[in-house]
Amino acid sequence: SFRPQGLAAKAESLAARIRAAEADLVDLHPFHAGITGLLAACLAGRPALLTFHGPTSLRLPGAEWHRATFERLRLEARPVFVAVSPETRNLIRQAYSGTPLYVLANGVCRGGKALPWDGRTVAMATRLDPDKIPGVLDLLRLLQASPGLTLDLFGGGPALPLVEAQIRTAGLTSRVRVHGHATDPACRFPRRALVAGCGRALLEGLVQGRRGLVVSADAVIAPVTRARFARLADANFSGRGLARTPHREIRAWLHRPCAERVADLVPCDMPERWAAICSATLANADPNRLQAAGQAVLSDLAG
């Protein structure tokens, strides 16, 4: 599918669907689908938005022709790039200078009254992929050293058996509840749980008024505080760029009464900002130029 002919065929098929749906704009995300979708949008004469979610989004996979195809489409079709954080914006500027670029920080609608932590329950939602397991295992080590804590873990993935085995090995079966995949895990968090994790899952817990603990793909990083919030937002709440707080200090923080909440700092105007970006993109679109760029790339792929 990722040979030139395969990409061309998929893009032409997708372009027909875009036209049939009478879509005005195409919303794209990395990796292979983003390149295929960008070519399809051009063939259909529709402008495109391509959202980059972090540093890995800039690492284009595939062969050299695949990357060259993306670069030609970028230069000739001039899609609009969207960064989810200032960190990602800076990386895009370094890699793709001159490309139209907006920052649309992650944000969610705020919840109601703050939910006080019960001092025992931790909730975490994450995709259980091999590259995210070190952080989960580090959280289990923190639980081992904190006898009063329990964990509600939401998420599925290929590394779930490894996590379940580690829970048994660590003697935590009575204190860790594994719920598996959930489409809206924040709505299923125990009412008075602290939220642990990163990215949007962490944000959704914070806007409910919960205390938060940053757990990256690699490790337990640090408690969420108002002083740290700006640095967290700069890297899309991934924990990148933050110094790791030792477990003993995190355990002390967990046992301290804490009235500090950060829900009011979470952006809640994401729909309005997204609509403004879409409107600006549509206003600057040139269907003829987009189709010409798409046809030129299609001819190169056929050759």
mmCIF file of C-alpha atoms in Angstrom:
data_model
loop_
_atom_site.group_PDB
_atom_site.id
_atom_site.type_symbol
_atom_site.label_atom_id
_atom_site.label_comp_id
_atom_site.label_asym_id
_atom_site.label_seq_id
_atom_site.Cartn_x
_atom_site.Cartn_y
_atom_site.Cartn_z
ATOM 1 C CA SER A 1 0.000 0.000 0.000
ATOM 2 C CA PHE A 2 2.939 2.342 0.566
ATOM 3 C CA ARG A 3 4.401 1.944 -2.906
ATOM 4 C CA PRO A 4 3.840 4.919 -5.256
ATOM 5 C CA GLN A 5 1.052 3.194 -7.165
ATOM 6 C CA GLY A 6 -0.687 2.190 -3.944
ATOM 7 C CA LEU A 7 -0.566 5.722 -2.556
ATOM 8 C CA ALA A 8 -1.922 7.132 -5.818
ATOM 9 C CA ALA A 9 -4.818 4.665 -5.937
ATOM 10 C CA LYS A 10 -5.781 5.294 -2.323
ATOM 11 C CA ALA A 11 -5.607 9.056 -2.773
ATOM 12 C CA GLU A 12 -7.806 8.982 -5.898
ATOM 13 C CA SER A 13 -10.376 6.814 -4.115
ATOM 14 C CA LEU A 14 -10.376 9.100 -1.090
ATOM 15 C CA ALA A 15 -10.657 12.210 -3.297
ATOM 16 C CA ALA A 16 -13.823 10.781 -4.839
ATOM 17 C CA ARG A 17 -15.288 10.329 -1.360
ATOM 18 C CA ILE A 18 -14.358 13.874 -0.369
ATOM 19 C CA ARG A 19 -16.151 15.236 -3.434
ATOM 20 C CA ALA A 20 -19.169 12.981 -2.871
ATOM 21 C CA ALA A 21 -19.457 14.178 0.726
ATOM 22 C CA GLU A 22 -19.270 17.802 -0.502
ATOM 23 C CA ALA A 23 -16.663 18.463 2.170
ATOM 24 C CA ASP A 24 -15.315 22.004 2.337
ATOM 25 C CA LEU A 25 -12.098 21.203 4.191
ATOM 26 C CA VAL A 26 -10.067 18.098 5.074
ATOM 27 C CA ASP A 27 -8.746 17.560 8.621
ATOM 28 C CA LEU A 28 -5.581 15.438 8.645
ATOM 29 C CA HIS A 29 -3.290 13.823 11.200
ATOM 30 C CA PRO A 30 0.062 11.968 10.854
ATOM 31 C CA PHE A 31 1.455 9.546 9.744
ATOM 32 C CA HIS A 32 0.808 7.676 6.465
ATOM 33 C CA ALA A 33 -2.837 8.739 6.481
ATOM 34 C CA GLY A 34 -1.781 12.370 6.596
ATOM 35 C CA ILE A 35 0.232 12.139 3.369
ATOM 36 C CA THR A 36 -2.442 10.117 1.576
ATOM 37 C CA GLY A 37 -5.148 12.492 2.790
ATOM 38 C CA LEU A 38 -3.172 15.556 1.744
ATOM 39 C CA LEU A 39 -2.841 14.261 -1.817
ATOM 40 C CA ALA A 40 -6.536 13.344 -1.847
ATOM 41 C CA ALA A 41 -7.533 16.801 -0.631
ATOM 42 C CA CYS A 42 -5.493 18.390 -3.416
ATOM 43 C CA LEU A 43 -7.041 16.149 -6.077
ATOM 44 C CA ALA A 44 -10.486 17.124 -4.782
ATOM 45 C CA GLY A 45 -9.554 20.816 -4.757
ATOM 46 C CA ARG A 46 -10.099 21.123 -0.998
ATOM 47 C CA PRO A 47 -7.839 22.900 1.484
ATOM 48 C CA ALA A 48 -6.343 20.794 4.272
ATOM 49 C CA LEU A 49 -5.345 21.202 7.898
ATOM 50 C CA LEU A 50 -2.614 18.912 9.235
ATOM 51 C CA THR A 51 -2.340 18.643 13.017
ATOM 52 C CA PHE A 52 0.987 17.736 14.646
ATOM 53 C CA HIS A 53 0.571 16.222 18.123
ATOM 54 C CA GLY A 54 4.179 16.334 19.282
ATOM 55 C CA PRO A 55 7.792 15.608 18.287
ATOM 56 C CA THR A 56 7.047 12.125 16.915
ATOM 57 C CA SER A 57 4.522 13.621 14.470
ATOM 58 C CA LEU A 58 7.399 15.271 12.622
ATOM 59 C CA ARG A 59 9.239 11.985 12.034
ATOM 60 C CA LEU A 60 7.833 11.044 8.653
ATOM 61 C CA PRO A 61 7.918 7.280 8.117
ATOM 62 C CA GLY A 62 8.464 5.478 4.858
ATOM 63 C CA ALA A 63 10.922 5.558 2.000
ATOM 64 C CA GLU A 64 12.595 8.630 0.527
ATOM 65 C CA TRP A 65 9.970 8.947 -2.242
ATOM 66 C CA HIS A 66 7.294 9.058 0.456
ATOM 67 C CA ARG A 67 8.965 11.967 2.232
ATOM 68 C CA ALA A 68 9.673 13.711 -1.076
ATOM 69 C CA THR A 69 5.985 13.456 -1.988
ATOM 70 C CA PHE A 70 4.993 15.095 1.258
ATOM 71 C CA GLU A 71 7.536 17.886 0.788
ATOM 72 C CA ARG A 72 6.321 18.654 -2.724
ATOM 73 C CA LEU A 73 2.703 18.771 -1.576
ATOM 74 C CA ARG A 74 3.679 21.014 1.307
ATOM 75 C CA LEU A 75 5.424 23.496 -0.953
ATOM 76 C CA GLU A 76 2.914 23.515 -3.812
ATOM 77 C CA ALA A 77 -0.397 23.051 -1.990
ATOM 78 C CA ARG A 78 0.599 24.968 1.160
ATOM 79 C CA PRO A 79 -1.592 23.096 3.661
ATOM 80 C CA VAL A 80 -2.153 24.764 7.008
ATOM 81 C CA PHE A 81 -0.254 23.167 9.889
ATOM 82 C CA VAL A 82 -1.708 23.084 13.399
ATOM 83 C CA ALA A 83 0.454 22.552 16.490
ATOM 84 C CA VAL A 84 -1.046 21.357 19.763
ATOM 85 C CA SER A 85 1.513 23.212 21.879
ATOM 86 C CA PRO A 86 4.229 25.896 21.736
ATOM 87 C CA GLU A 87 6.851 23.117 21.857
ATOM 88 C CA THR A 88 5.418 21.540 18.712
ATOM 89 C CA ARG A 89 5.068 24.945 17.022
ATOM 90 C CA ASN A 90 8.783 25.613 17.507
ATOM 91 C CA LEU A 91 9.717 22.214 16.082
ATOM 92 C CA ILE A 92 7.506 22.783 13.018
ATOM 93 C CA ARG A 93 9.091 26.186 12.409
ATOM 94 C CA GLN A 94 12.528 24.583 12.435
ATOM 95 C CA ALA A 95 11.545 21.748 10.085
ATOM 96 C CA TYR A 96 9.093 23.518 7.734
ATOM 97 C CA SER A 97 9.798 27.221 7.588
ATOM 98 C CA GLY A 98 7.273 29.343 5.717
ATOM 99 C CA THR A 99 4.339 26.952 6.176
ATOM 100 C CA PRO A 100 1.083 28.537 7.443
ATOM 101 C CA LEU A 101 0.942 27.605 11.129
ATOM 102 C CA TYR A 102 -1.448 27.951 14.053
ATOM 103 C CA VAL A 103 -1.269 26.798 17.655
ATOM 104 C CA LEU A 104 -4.427 25.098 18.942
ATOM 105 C CA ALA A 105 -3.673 24.049 22.494
ATOM 106 C CA ASN A 106 -5.521 21.083 23.908
ATOM 107 C CA GLY A 107 -8.555 22.134 25.876
ATOM 108 C CA VAL A 108 -11.766 20.653 27.215
ATOM 109 C CA CYS A 109 -15.004 21.971 28.653
ATOM 110 C CA ARG A 110 -14.734 22.615 32.358
ATOM 111 C CA GLY A 111 -16.525 20.431 34.833
ATOM 112 C CA GLY A 112 -18.524 21.413 37.836
ATOM 113 C CA LYS A 113 -17.561 21.701 41.476
ATOM 114 C CA ALA A 114 -14.065 20.614 42.496
ATOM 115 C CA LEU A 115 -13.860 16.972 43.536
ATOM 116 C CA PRO A 116 -11.867 16.539 46.769
ATOM 117 C CA TRP A 117 -9.471 13.608 46.754
ATOM 118 C CA ASP A 118 -10.313 10.786 49.145
ATOM 119 C CA GLY A 119 -6.617 10.297 49.917
ATOM 120 C CA ARG A 120 -6.597 6.751 48.535
ATOM 121 C CA THR A 121 -7.847 6.370 44.953
ATOM 122 C CA VAL A 122 -5.757 7.049 41.849
ATOM 123 C CA ALA A 123 -7.250 6.817 38.339
ATOM 124 C CA MET A 124 -5.285 6.569 35.106
ATOM 125 C CA ALA A 125 -6.296 6.234 31.441
ATOM 126 C CA THR A 126 -3.677 5.328 28.848
ATOM 127 C CA ARG A 127 -3.146 3.275 25.730
ATOM 128 C CA LEU A 128 -1.135 0.243 26.810
ATOM 129 C CA ASP A 129 1.439 0.184 24.032
ATOM 130 C CA PRO A 130 4.995 -1.063 24.676
ATOM 131 C CA ASP A 131 6.440 2.463 24.413
ATOM 132 C CA LYS A 132 4.123 3.722 27.171
ATOM 133 C CA ILE A 133 4.628 0.893 29.639
ATOM 134 C CA PRO A 134 7.659 2.276 31.535
ATOM 135 C CA GLY A 135 5.523 5.080 32.964
ATOM 136 C CA VAL A 136 2.786 2.684 34.055
ATOM 137 C CA LEU A 137 5.326 0.363 35.704
ATOM 138 C CA ASP A 138 6.876 3.301 37.540
ATOM 139 C CA LEU A 139 3.432 4.231 38.865
ATOM 140 C CA LEU A 140 3.047 0.659 40.138
ATOM 141 C CA ARG A 141 6.350 1.039 41.986
ATOM 142 C CA LEU A 142 5.023 4.221 43.588
ATOM 143 C CA LEU A 143 1.921 2.285 44.676
ATOM 144 C CA GLN A 144 4.056 -0.483 46.171
ATOM 145 C CA ALA A 145 5.737 2.077 48.404
ATOM 146 C CA SER A 146 2.410 3.719 49.332
ATOM 147 C CA PRO A 147 0.312 1.034 51.089
ATOM 148 C CA GLY A 148 -2.823 3.164 51.385
ATOM 149 C CA LEU A 149 -3.226 3.828 47.645
ATOM 150 C CA THR A 150 -5.357 2.004 45.082
ATOM 151 C CA LEU A 151 -5.349 2.370 41.294
ATOM 152 C CA ASP A 152 -8.158 2.236 38.734
ATOM 153 C CA LEU A 153 -6.440 1.658 35.374
ATOM 154 C CA PHE A 154 -8.380 2.276 32.146
ATOM 155 C CA GLY A 155 -6.972 1.285 28.767
ATOM 156 C CA GLY A 156 -6.221 -1.568 26.432
ATOM 157 C CA GLY A 157 -3.429 -2.476 24.067
ATOM 158 C CA PRO A 158 -0.827 -5.104 23.251
ATOM 159 C CA ALA A 159 1.095 -4.552 26.505
ATOM 160 C CA LEU A 160 -1.902 -5.219 28.776
ATOM 161 C CA PRO A 161 -0.731 -8.792 29.632
ATOM 162 C CA LEU A 162 2.670 -7.405 30.666
ATOM 163 C CA VAL A 163 1.025 -4.866 32.972
ATOM 164 C CA GLU A 164 -1.256 -7.497 34.498
ATOM 165 C CA ALA A 165 1.736 -9.783 35.094
ATOM 166 C CA GLN A 166 3.624 -6.979 36.830
ATOM 167 C CA ILE A 167 0.605 -6.249 39.023
ATOM 168 C CA ARG A 168 0.628 -9.878 40.174
ATOM 169 C CA THR A 169 4.409 -9.922 40.664
ATOM 170 C CA ALA A 170 4.261 -6.740 42.748
ATOM 171 C CA GLY A 171 1.497 -8.166 44.953
ATOM 172 C CA LEU A 172 -0.932 -5.413 43.940
ATOM 173 C CA THR A 173 -3.882 -7.472 42.719
ATOM 174 C CA SER A 174 -6.074 -6.331 45.612
ATOM 175 C CA ARG A 175 -5.201 -2.672 45.059
ATOM 176 C CA VAL A 176 -5.237 -2.293 41.250
ATOM 177 C CA ARG A 177 -8.438 -2.611 39.241
ATOM 178 C CA VAL A 178 -7.850 -3.025 35.483
ATOM 179 C CA HIS A 179 -10.931 -1.888 33.561
ATOM 180 C CA GLY A 180 -9.671 -2.378 29.990
ATOM 181 C CA HIS A 181 -10.570 -0.145 27.072
ATOM 182 C CA ALA A 182 -13.073 2.641 27.743
ATOM 183 C CA THR A 183 -14.347 5.153 25.183
ATOM 184 C CA ASP A 184 -14.797 7.934 27.752
ATOM 185 C CA PRO A 185 -12.678 6.938 30.756
ATOM 186 C CA ALA A 186 -12.786 10.307 32.553
ATOM 187 C CA CYS A 187 -16.521 9.844 33.010
ATOM 188 C CA ARG A 188 -15.826 6.501 34.698
ATOM 189 C CA PHE A 189 -13.138 7.666 37.100
ATOM 190 C CA PRO A 190 -14.133 7.084 40.729
ATOM 191 C CA ARG A 191 -15.741 10.261 41.999
ATOM 192 C CA ARG A 192 -13.021 11.269 44.433
ATOM 193 C CA ALA A 193 -9.964 9.880 42.626
ATOM 194 C CA LEU A 194 -6.735 11.698 41.887
ATOM 195 C CA VAL A 195 -5.951 11.603 38.136
ATOM 196 C CA ALA A 196 -2.566 10.314 36.926
ATOM 197 C CA GLY A 197 -1.308 10.343 33.352
ATOM 198 C CA CYS A 198 -0.450 12.760 30.578
ATOM 199 C CA GLY A 199 -1.960 14.525 27.595
ATOM 200 C CA ARG A 200 -5.682 14.806 27.143
ATOM 201 C CA ALA A 201 -6.510 12.087 29.676
ATOM 202 C CA LEU A 202 -4.776 14.156 32.347
ATOM 203 C CA LEU A 203 -6.521 17.335 31.181
ATOM 204 C CA GLU A 204 -9.959 15.759 31.372
ATOM 205 C CA GLY A 205 -9.330 14.809 34.980
ATOM 206 C CA LEU A 206 -7.963 18.231 35.880
ATOM 207 C CA VAL A 207 -10.999 20.098 34.543
ATOM 208 C CA GLN A 208 -13.159 17.973 36.832
ATOM 209 C CA GLY A 209 -11.358 19.691 39.705
ATOM 210 C CA ARG A 210 -9.164 16.709 40.574
ATOM 211 C CA ARG A 211 -5.613 16.747 41.840
ATOM 212 C CA GLY A 212 -3.212 15.564 39.150
ATOM 213 C CA LEU A 213 0.005 13.592 38.871
ATOM 214 C CA VAL A 214 1.985 13.673 35.623
ATOM 215 C CA VAL A 215 2.951 10.184 34.441
ATOM 216 C CA SER A 216 4.724 10.292 31.091
ATOM 217 C CA ALA A 217 5.459 7.381 28.768
ATOM 218 C CA ASP A 218 8.720 6.942 30.651
ATOM 219 C CA ALA A 219 8.097 7.614 34.339
ATOM 220 C CA VAL A 220 6.138 9.288 37.104
ATOM 221 C CA ILE A 221 7.223 12.913 36.657
ATOM 222 C CA ALA A 222 5.683 15.359 39.133
ATOM 223 C CA PRO A 223 2.486 16.604 40.802
ATOM 224 C CA VAL A 224 0.431 19.105 38.811
ATOM 225 C CA THR A 225 0.623 22.514 40.458
ATOM 226 C CA ARG A 226 -0.289 26.003 39.358
ATOM 227 C CA ALA A 227 3.414 26.857 39.253
ATOM 228 C CA ARG A 228 4.106 23.977 36.837
ATOM 229 C CA PHE A 229 1.006 24.402 34.681
ATOM 230 C CA ALA A 230 2.511 26.723 32.041
ATOM 231 C CA ARG A 231 5.498 24.412 31.503
ATOM 232 C CA LEU A 232 3.179 21.426 31.255
ATOM 233 C CA ALA A 233 1.014 23.177 28.666
ATOM 234 C CA ASP A 234 4.095 24.134 26.634
ATOM 235 C CA ALA A 235 4.748 20.418 25.946
ATOM 236 C CA ASN A 236 1.076 19.381 25.627
ATOM 237 C CA PHE A 237 0.995 17.901 29.142
ATOM 238 C CA SER A 238 3.446 15.171 28.140
ATOM 239 C CA GLY A 239 5.851 15.869 30.993
ATOM 240 C CA ARG A 240 8.724 16.611 28.590
ATOM 241 C CA GLY A 241 11.031 19.280 29.956
ATOM 242 C CA LEU A 242 10.017 18.799 33.593
ATOM 243 C CA ALA A 243 12.489 17.479 36.141
ATOM 244 C CA ARG A 244 11.408 14.232 37.775
ATOM 245 C CA THR A 245 10.287 14.602 41.364
ATOM 246 C CA PRO A 246 11.652 11.746 43.534
ATOM 247 C CA HIS A 247 9.068 9.208 44.685
ATOM 248 C CA ARG A 248 9.620 10.094 48.340
ATOM 249 C CA GLU A 249 8.662 13.721 47.634
ATOM 250 C CA ILE A 250 5.607 12.640 45.646
ATOM 251 C CA ARG A 251 4.506 10.397 48.521
ATOM 252 C CA ALA A 252 4.854 13.343 50.914
ATOM 253 C CA TRP A 253 2.773 15.503 48.549
ATOM 254 C CA LEU A 254 0.103 12.807 48.352
ATOM 255 C CA HIS A 255 -0.262 12.760 52.119
ATOM 256 C CA ARG A 256 -0.491 16.539 52.486
ATOM 257 C CA PRO A 257 -3.918 18.199 52.444
ATOM 258 C CA CYS A 258 -4.031 20.262 49.262
ATOM 259 C CA ALA A 259 -6.703 22.746 48.249
ATOM 260 C CA GLU A 260 -4.847 23.891 45.123
ATOM 261 C CA ARG A 261 -6.739 23.243 41.879
ATOM 262 C CA VAL A 262 -5.827 24.098 38.286
ATOM 263 C CA ALA A 263 -9.159 23.578 36.476
ATOM 264 C CA ASP A 264 -9.520 27.301 35.801
ATOM 265 C CA LEU A 265 -6.190 27.319 33.917
ATOM 266 C CA VAL A 266 -7.281 24.729 31.314
ATOM 267 C CA PRO A 267 -8.285 26.332 27.969
ATOM 268 C CA CYS A 268 -12.014 25.985 27.330
ATOM 269 C CA ASP A 269 -12.366 27.945 24.056
ATOM 270 C CA MET A 270 -10.970 25.233 21.775
ATOM 271 C CA PRO A 271 -14.137 24.954 19.570
ATOM 272 C CA GLU A 272 -14.159 28.705 18.889
ATOM 273 C CA ARG A 273 -10.453 28.784 18.056
ATOM 274 C CA TRP A 274 -10.782 25.732 15.805
ATOM 275 C CA ALA A 275 -13.671 27.385 13.931
ATOM 276 C CA ALA A 276 -11.585 30.526 13.402
ATOM 277 C CA ILE A 277 -8.673 28.487 11.973
ATOM 278 C CA CYS A 278 -11.026 26.646 9.607
ATOM 279 C CA SER A 279 -12.621 29.923 8.432
ATOM 280 C CA ALA A 280 -9.230 31.497 7.728
ATOM 281 C CA THR A 281 -8.090 28.389 5.838
ATOM 282 C CA LEU A 282 -11.201 28.348 3.653
ATOM 283 C CA ALA A 283 -10.914 32.074 2.931
ATOM 284 C CA ASN A 284 -7.398 31.631 1.530
ATOM 285 C CA ALA A 285 -8.047 28.438 -0.470
ATOM 286 C CA ASP A 286 -7.410 28.274 -4.235
ATOM 287 C CA PRO A 287 -9.057 25.087 -5.601
ATOM 288 C CA ASN A 288 -7.381 25.364 -9.019
ATOM 289 C CA ARG A 289 -3.901 25.595 -7.509
ATOM 290 C CA LEU A 290 -4.639 22.666 -5.196
ATOM 291 C CA GLN A 291 -5.858 20.446 -8.043
ATOM 292 C CA ALA A 292 -2.856 21.346 -10.190
ATOM 293 C CA ALA A 293 -0.502 20.398 -7.359
ATOM 294 C CA GLY A 294 -2.327 17.122 -6.813
ATOM 295 C CA GLN A 295 -2.294 16.176 -10.494
ATOM 296 C CA ALA A 296 1.420 16.951 -10.790
ATOM 297 C CA VAL A 297 2.225 14.669 -7.852
ATOM 298 C CA LEU A 298 -0.093 11.986 -9.229
ATOM 299 C CA SER A 299 1.771 12.054 -12.539
ATOM 300 C CA ASP A 300 5.103 11.668 -10.738
ATOM 301 C CA LEU A 301 3.793 8.684 -8.774
ATOM 302 C CA ALA A 302 2.536 7.023 -11.955
ATOM 303 C CA GLY A 303 5.967 7.445 -13.555
#
